[in-house]
Short mmCIF file of C-alpha atoms in Angstrom, two decimals:
data_model
loop_
_atom_site.label_atom_id
_atom_site.label_comp_id
_atom_site.label_asym_id
_atom_site.label_seq_id
_atom_site.Cartn_x
_atom_site.Cartn_y
_atom_site.Cartn_z
CA MET A 1 65.02 -29.60 72.22
CA GLU A 2 66.66 -26.24 72.70
CA ASN A 3 70.32 -26.29 73.64
CA SER A 4 71.05 -25.05 77.15
CA THR A 5 74.11 -23.16 75.95
CA GLN A 6 75.32 -21.28 72.91
CA GLU A 7 78.93 -21.03 71.82
CA ILE A 8 80.51 -17.65 71.27
CA VAL A 9 84.01 -17.04 69.97
CA ILE A 10 86.17 -14.21 71.27
CA SER A 11 89.07 -13.37 68.97
CA CYS A 12 91.91 -10.87 68.88
CA LEU A 13 92.54 -8.70 65.81
CA CYS A 14 95.11 -11.03 64.22
CA GLY A 15 93.11 -14.18 65.05
CA LYS A 16 95.98 -15.86 66.87
CA HIS A 17 93.90 -16.19 70.03
CA GLN A 18 90.35 -17.51 69.62
CA HIS A 19 88.54 -18.49 72.78
CA THR A 20 85.25 -20.36 72.56
CA TRP A 21 82.92 -19.93 75.52
CA ALA A 22 79.69 -21.64 76.52
CA LEU A 23 77.16 -18.91 77.21
CA PRO A 24 73.96 -20.16 78.90
CA ALA A 25 70.93 -19.79 76.64
CA SER A 26 69.15 -18.12 79.54
CA ILE A 27 71.53 -15.16 79.28
CA LYS A 28 69.66 -12.61 77.16
CA ALA A 29 71.29 -9.43 78.45
CA LEU A 30 74.83 -8.47 79.34
CA SER A 31 75.73 -5.28 81.13
CA TYR A 32 79.14 -3.71 81.46
CA GLY A 33 80.78 -1.05 83.56
CA ILE A 34 83.03 1.75 82.39
CA CYS A 35 86.00 3.32 84.12
CA HIS A 36 87.09 6.84 83.18
CA CYS A 37 90.17 7.05 85.40
CA ASN A 38 93.40 8.43 84.01
CA SER A 39 95.08 5.02 84.24
CA CYS A 40 92.40 3.21 82.23
CA ARG A 41 92.50 5.83 79.49
CA LYS A 42 96.29 5.63 79.28
CA SER A 43 96.18 1.83 79.14
CA SER A 44 93.98 1.94 76.04
CA GLY A 45 95.72 4.70 74.12
CA GLY A 46 93.01 4.95 71.47
CA SER A 47 89.96 5.30 73.72
CA LEU A 48 88.72 7.88 76.20
CA TYR A 49 87.42 5.18 78.56
CA GLN A 50 87.69 1.46 79.30
CA GLY A 51 84.86 -0.99 79.93
CA SER A 52 84.51 -4.60 81.04
CA ILE A 53 81.89 -7.34 81.34
CA GLU A 54 81.92 -9.82 84.21
CA TRP A 55 82.65 -13.18 82.58
CA PRO A 56 81.92 -16.22 84.79
CA PHE A 57 81.20 -18.56 81.88
CA SER A 58 82.80 -21.87 80.86
CA LEU A 59 85.72 -22.00 78.44
CA ILE A 60 85.33 -24.77 75.83
CA ARG A 61 88.41 -24.48 73.64
CA VAL A 62 91.25 -22.20 72.57
CA SER A 63 92.32 -21.35 69.02
CA GLY A 64 90.28 -24.07 67.33
CA THR A 65 91.61 -26.96 69.39
CA ASP A 66 89.59 -29.15 71.74
CA GLN A 67 92.17 -28.75 74.47
CA ILE A 68 90.93 -26.73 77.44
CA PRO A 69 93.86 -24.77 78.88
CA ASP A 70 94.36 -23.64 82.45
CA GLY A 71 92.10 -20.61 82.09
CA PRO A 72 91.79 -18.11 79.23
CA LYS A 73 95.12 -16.46 79.98
CA THR A 74 97.07 -19.36 78.47
CA PHE A 75 99.46 -18.11 75.75
CA LEU A 76 98.45 -14.46 76.32
CA GLN A 77 100.83 -11.69 77.34
CA GLN A 78 100.41 -10.39 80.90
CA TYR A 79 100.70 -6.77 82.01
CA GLU A 80 100.56 -5.91 85.70
CA PHE A 81 98.21 -2.94 85.59
CA GLY A 82 98.28 -2.78 89.39
CA SER A 83 98.95 -4.89 92.45
CA SER A 84 95.52 -6.53 92.23
CA LEU A 85 94.72 -6.23 88.52
CA HIS A 86 96.37 -7.75 85.46
CA VAL A 87 95.65 -7.27 81.76
CA TRP A 88 95.96 -10.16 79.32
CA PHE A 89 96.57 -9.27 75.67
CA CYS A 90 97.81 -10.65 72.35
CA GLU A 91 101.52 -10.01 71.97
CA THR A 92 101.19 -9.99 68.16
CA CYS A 93 98.41 -7.45 67.52
CA SER A 94 97.99 -5.88 71.02
CA THR A 95 94.28 -6.74 71.45
CA LYS A 96 93.37 -6.70 75.15
CA LEU A 97 91.12 -9.65 75.92
CA TYR A 98 90.66 -9.74 79.70
CA TRP A 99 91.13 -8.00 82.99
CA GLN A 100 92.01 -10.41 85.81
CA TYR A 101 91.18 -9.31 89.36
CA LEU A 102 93.39 -11.02 91.92
CA LYS A 103 91.68 -9.99 95.16
CA ASP A 104 89.39 -12.50 96.82
CA ALA A 105 88.52 -15.20 94.26
CA PRO A 106 90.41 -14.36 91.04
CA LYS A 107 87.99 -13.52 88.26
CA PHE A 108 88.10 -12.47 84.64
CA GLU A 109 86.26 -9.65 82.92
CA LEU A 110 85.95 -9.41 79.15
CA PHE A 111 86.51 -6.19 77.22
CA PRO A 112 83.19 -5.35 75.49
CA GLY A 113 84.71 -4.41 72.12
CA LEU A 114 85.47 -8.10 71.59
CA LEU A 115 81.88 -9.33 71.86
CA PRO A 116 80.75 -10.65 68.43
CA GLU A 117 78.58 -8.01 66.74
CA THR A 118 76.25 -10.64 65.29
CA LEU A 119 75.05 -11.60 68.78
CA VAL A 120 73.98 -8.06 69.55
CA GLU A 121 72.74 -6.99 66.12
CA SER A 122 70.62 -10.14 65.77
CA GLY A 123 69.00 -9.49 69.14
CA GLN A 124 70.29 -12.72 70.71
CA ILE A 125 71.89 -10.64 73.44
CA SER A 126 71.27 -7.07 74.53
CA LEU A 127 74.21 -5.01 75.73
CA SER A 128 74.08 -1.95 77.92
CA CYS A 129 76.15 0.14 80.30
CA ASN A 130 74.86 0.20 83.87
CA LEU A 131 77.75 1.71 85.79
CA GLN A 132 80.40 4.39 85.25
CA ILE A 133 83.13 5.23 87.73
CA HIS A 134 85.91 7.81 88.20
CA ILE A 135 84.09 10.49 86.18
CA ALA A 136 85.87 13.17 88.20
CA ASP A 137 89.19 12.12 86.67
CA THR A 138 87.96 13.31 83.29
CA LEU A 139 87.50 16.95 84.45
CA ASP A 140 85.08 17.46 81.52
CA GLU A 141 82.98 14.26 81.82
CA GLY A 142 84.77 12.72 78.81
CA LEU A 143 82.32 10.60 76.79
CA SER A 144 80.36 9.51 79.87
CA SER A 145 77.05 11.05 78.77
CA CYS A 146 76.72 8.84 75.68
CA PHE A 147 76.29 5.40 77.34
CA PHE A 148 72.77 4.27 78.20
CA GLY A 149 71.18 1.34 79.99
CA LEU A 150 68.35 -0.80 78.64
CA ASP A 151 65.86 1.68 80.10
CA GLY A 152 67.27 4.42 77.90
CA GLU A 153 68.72 6.34 80.83
CA ILE A 154 72.35 7.04 81.65
CA GLY A 155 73.42 4.53 84.27
CA LEU A 156 74.92 5.37 87.63
CA ARG A 157 77.89 7.73 87.36
CA TYR A 158 80.24 7.95 90.31
CA GLN A 159 82.76 10.63 91.10
CA GLY A 160 85.36 8.03 92.08
CA GLY A 161 84.83 4.34 92.70
CA ARG A 162 81.38 2.86 93.23
CA ASP A 163 81.56 3.65 96.95
CA SER A 164 82.01 7.36 96.27
CA PRO A 165 79.18 9.91 95.83
CA SER A 166 77.42 9.97 92.50
CA TYR A 167 78.83 12.49 90.07
CA ILE A 168 77.27 15.93 89.73
CA ALA A 169 78.22 17.62 86.47
CA GLN A 170 79.95 20.95 86.93
CA GLU A 171 79.10 23.78 84.57
CA ARG A 172 82.18 24.93 82.71
CA HIS A 173 82.66 28.69 82.45
CA LYS A 174 86.24 28.90 81.25
CA ALA A 175 87.37 28.36 77.69
CA PRO A 176 89.97 25.59 77.34
CA PRO A 177 93.61 26.71 77.44
CA ALA A 178 95.40 27.61 74.25
CA LEU A 179 97.18 24.91 72.25
CA PRO A 180 100.59 24.36 73.89
CA ALA A 181 103.70 24.70 71.75
CA ILE A 182 104.70 21.10 72.48
CA VAL A 183 102.24 18.29 73.16
CA GLU A 184 103.63 15.29 75.00
CA GLY A 185 102.13 11.92 75.80
CA GLU A 186 102.89 8.45 77.08
CA CYS A 187 101.26 5.07 77.58
CA HIS A 188 100.20 3.57 80.91
CA CYS A 189 103.57 1.99 81.70
CA GLY A 190 105.50 5.03 80.42
CA GLN A 191 107.64 2.95 78.07
CA SER A 192 106.18 4.49 74.88
CA THR A 193 106.33 8.26 74.51
CA LEU A 194 105.20 10.88 72.00
CA LYS A 195 106.12 14.48 71.31
CA LEU A 196 104.04 16.59 68.88
CA SER A 197 103.98 20.16 67.63
CA SER A 198 101.30 21.65 65.39
CA ARG A 199 103.10 23.50 62.62
CA SER A 200 99.86 25.10 61.45
CA GLY A 201 99.11 26.35 64.96
CA ALA A 202 95.73 24.61 64.81
CA LYS A 203 94.40 21.90 67.10
CA PHE A 204 94.55 18.32 65.88
CA PRO A 205 91.23 17.06 64.40
CA VAL A 206 89.51 14.15 66.15
CA GLU A 207 88.26 11.00 64.45
CA LEU A 208 85.80 8.76 66.27
CA ASP A 209 86.17 5.24 64.92
CA THR A 210 83.62 2.45 65.44
CA SER A 211 85.08 0.01 62.91
CA LYS A 212 85.60 -3.57 64.05
CA GLU A 213 89.35 -3.18 63.58
CA SER A 214 89.43 -0.29 66.05
CA GLN A 215 87.05 -2.06 68.42
CA LEU A 216 89.44 -5.00 68.60
CA LEU A 217 92.53 -2.82 68.71
CA ASN A 218 91.30 -0.76 71.68
CA SER A 219 88.77 -3.28 73.11
CA THR A 220 86.07 -0.59 73.23
CA HIS A 221 83.18 0.39 70.96
CA ILE A 222 84.44 3.92 70.24
CA SER A 223 88.06 4.80 69.53
CA ALA A 224 89.26 8.39 69.59
CA TRP A 225 92.19 9.27 67.36
CA ALA A 226 94.07 12.54 66.94
CA LEU A 227 94.71 13.10 63.23
CA VAL A 228 98.29 14.26 62.96
CA SER A 229 100.49 15.18 60.02
CA PRO A 230 103.85 13.37 59.94
CA GLU A 231 105.51 16.80 60.00
CA ASP A 232 103.85 17.46 63.38
CA ILE A 233 105.44 14.44 65.04
CA ILE A 234 108.69 15.49 66.70
CA SER A 235 109.49 12.06 68.06
CA VAL A 236 108.13 8.66 69.03
CA ASN A 237 110.15 7.09 71.85
CA ASN A 238 112.68 9.88 71.29
CA MET A 239 113.13 8.78 67.66
CA PRO A 240 112.18 11.07 64.74
CA LEU A 241 109.27 9.60 62.78
CA HIS A 242 111.34 9.07 59.61
CA ILE A 243 113.71 6.84 61.59
CA LEU A 244 110.76 4.82 62.88
CA GLU A 245 109.42 4.46 59.32
CA LYS A 246 112.85 3.37 58.08
CA LEU A 247 113.09 0.76 60.84
CA LYS A 248 109.62 -0.53 59.94
CA SER A 249 110.52 -0.79 56.25
CA ASN A 250 113.49 -2.97 57.17
CA THR A 251 111.67 -5.34 59.48
CA LYS A 252 108.62 -7.55 59.47
CA ASP A 253 105.90 -7.29 62.10
CA GLY A 254 107.40 -7.69 65.51
CA VAL A 255 109.21 -5.28 67.79
CA ILE A 256 111.08 -2.01 67.26
CA GLY A 257 112.56 -1.17 70.64
CA PRO A 258 109.60 -0.74 73.05
CA LEU A 259 107.07 -0.70 70.19
CA GLY A 260 105.21 -3.67 68.81
CA VAL A 261 104.29 -3.52 65.12
CA TYR A 262 101.36 -5.28 63.47
CA THR A 263 100.09 -4.83 59.91
CA THR A 264 96.52 -5.44 58.76
CA ASP A 265 95.37 -5.26 55.15
CA LYS A 266 94.84 -1.50 55.63
CA THR A 267 97.00 -0.26 58.47
CA VAL A 268 100.36 -0.45 60.20
CA ILE A 269 99.77 -0.42 63.95
CA PHE A 270 102.39 0.67 66.48
CA PHE A 271 101.68 -0.24 70.10
CA CYS A 272 103.48 -0.50 73.43
CA ASN A 273 104.72 -4.07 73.71
CA LYS A 274 104.65 -3.91 77.52
CA CYS A 275 101.17 -2.52 78.36
CA SER A 276 99.54 -2.93 74.88
CA ALA A 277 98.38 0.71 74.55
CA SER A 278 97.79 1.88 70.97
CA VAL A 279 100.37 4.53 70.08
CA LEU A 280 99.70 5.36 66.44
CA THR A 281 98.45 3.82 63.21
CA GLN A 282 99.58 4.55 59.68
CA PRO A 283 97.73 3.85 56.41
CA LEU A 284 99.47 1.33 54.17
CA GLN A 285 99.07 3.72 51.25
CA SER A 286 101.42 6.08 53.05
CA THR A 287 102.51 9.27 51.28
CA LYS A 288 104.40 12.31 52.41
CA THR A 289 101.12 14.04 53.22
CA SER A 290 99.42 11.07 54.88
CA VAL A 291 97.56 11.69 58.10
CA LEU A 292 98.55 9.46 61.00
CA LYS A 293 96.21 8.46 63.83
CA VAL A 294 97.61 8.98 67.32
CA GLY A 295 95.90 7.46 70.36
CA ALA A 296 94.07 10.43 71.88
CA SER A 297 94.28 9.12 75.44
CA LEU A 298 98.06 9.14 75.41
CA LEU A 299 98.25 12.92 75.01
CA ASN A 300 98.63 15.03 78.15
CA SER A 301 96.19 17.88 78.62
CA GLN A 302 95.13 20.41 81.25
CA ALA A 303 91.58 20.61 79.85
CA GLY A 304 90.24 17.12 80.60
CA ALA A 305 89.68 13.76 78.91
CA ARG A 306 88.42 15.34 75.68
CA LYS A 307 91.59 17.48 75.59
CA GLU A 308 89.86 20.45 74.03
CA ASP A 309 93.06 22.51 74.30
CA ILE A 310 94.72 20.02 71.92
CA LEU A 311 91.92 18.38 69.93
CA ASP A 312 89.40 19.94 67.56
CA TRP A 313 85.95 18.31 67.86
CA SER A 314 84.15 20.75 65.55
CA GLU A 315 83.98 18.43 62.53
CA VAL A 316 83.18 15.21 64.41
CA GLN A 317 79.88 13.69 63.36
CA PRO A 318 77.43 12.17 65.89
CA VAL A 319 77.88 8.46 66.59
CA VAL A 320 74.89 6.20 67.15
CA LEU A 321 75.34 2.49 67.95
CA GLU A 322 71.70 1.59 68.44
CA HIS A 323 72.27 -2.05 69.37
CA HIS A 324 74.75 -1.01 72.05
CA ASN A 325 72.68 1.85 73.50
CA ILE A 326 75.41 4.38 72.66
CA ARG A 327 74.57 7.87 71.38
CA LEU A 328 77.33 10.46 71.17
CA ASP A 329 76.80 13.97 69.83
CA PRO A 330 79.87 16.24 70.20
CA ARG A 331 77.63 19.27 69.66
CA ASN A 332 76.43 18.76 73.24
CA PHE A 333 79.88 19.22 74.75
#
């Protein structure tokens, strides 16, 4: 007899928080919505959007125990994103696990980058985007044209919230502004700041990352990083980069001022320990000429979400995530 439910495990990057949920066997498709507002982009740091899946399912256990806590937020760090919306994340590795809406009946939504890939790739569950909001905040449509529903069409795109008129793309006639002498940026809460300057005078190359590490780190399927030379970083939280590196070399994973630090087998990750936004990552095999990855959404720009006055998209290869109905080709910008 077929089970009426299947168990799925949601885990953060470091594995400290593992939540096992009972997903009804009748659920064969999950849809998610995407928000492109400035706040959502800043809260991620390493993504040009933020998405979420409504998650009304039953929690079975947490972190391998049989004890059912008082909701999935138990032991997670809380960030008050707004008066009616909280974010719950892992304080060790910064993975955002849930939004919690406080209006009406409180409900949780799961960040789609955490959904186990095996469920989607095996065809047990189909995943698609059916709603996009606050496109107008992007100025340039961001990455909104690359998310498709199960019918193969771009889902509803709204100028503001879902009660606003649908978005009508505006043709761009003006070239993006020239690269500013100083590029500044900050996370959603404003606690973590960046200041960059391109010594070569060239825009910073973009890397689109779909690795599982980046999906967990930014809770989205596509991460956007600005590739920056250490010499181009004037300061992080008003500290020169070499001071930050010295502090890291003298401490284990934990906290350096307002930054959290977490090390995987490949990367040192610096994130805001208040709002969890990704600030920058550094390869473990760090040399004087190493390229650092800075969260693209943190950087301030007059050109739009893709920040074409700051970022160089010319060498970015198309991204196709067939099982997720995502197709992104920067040549169409």
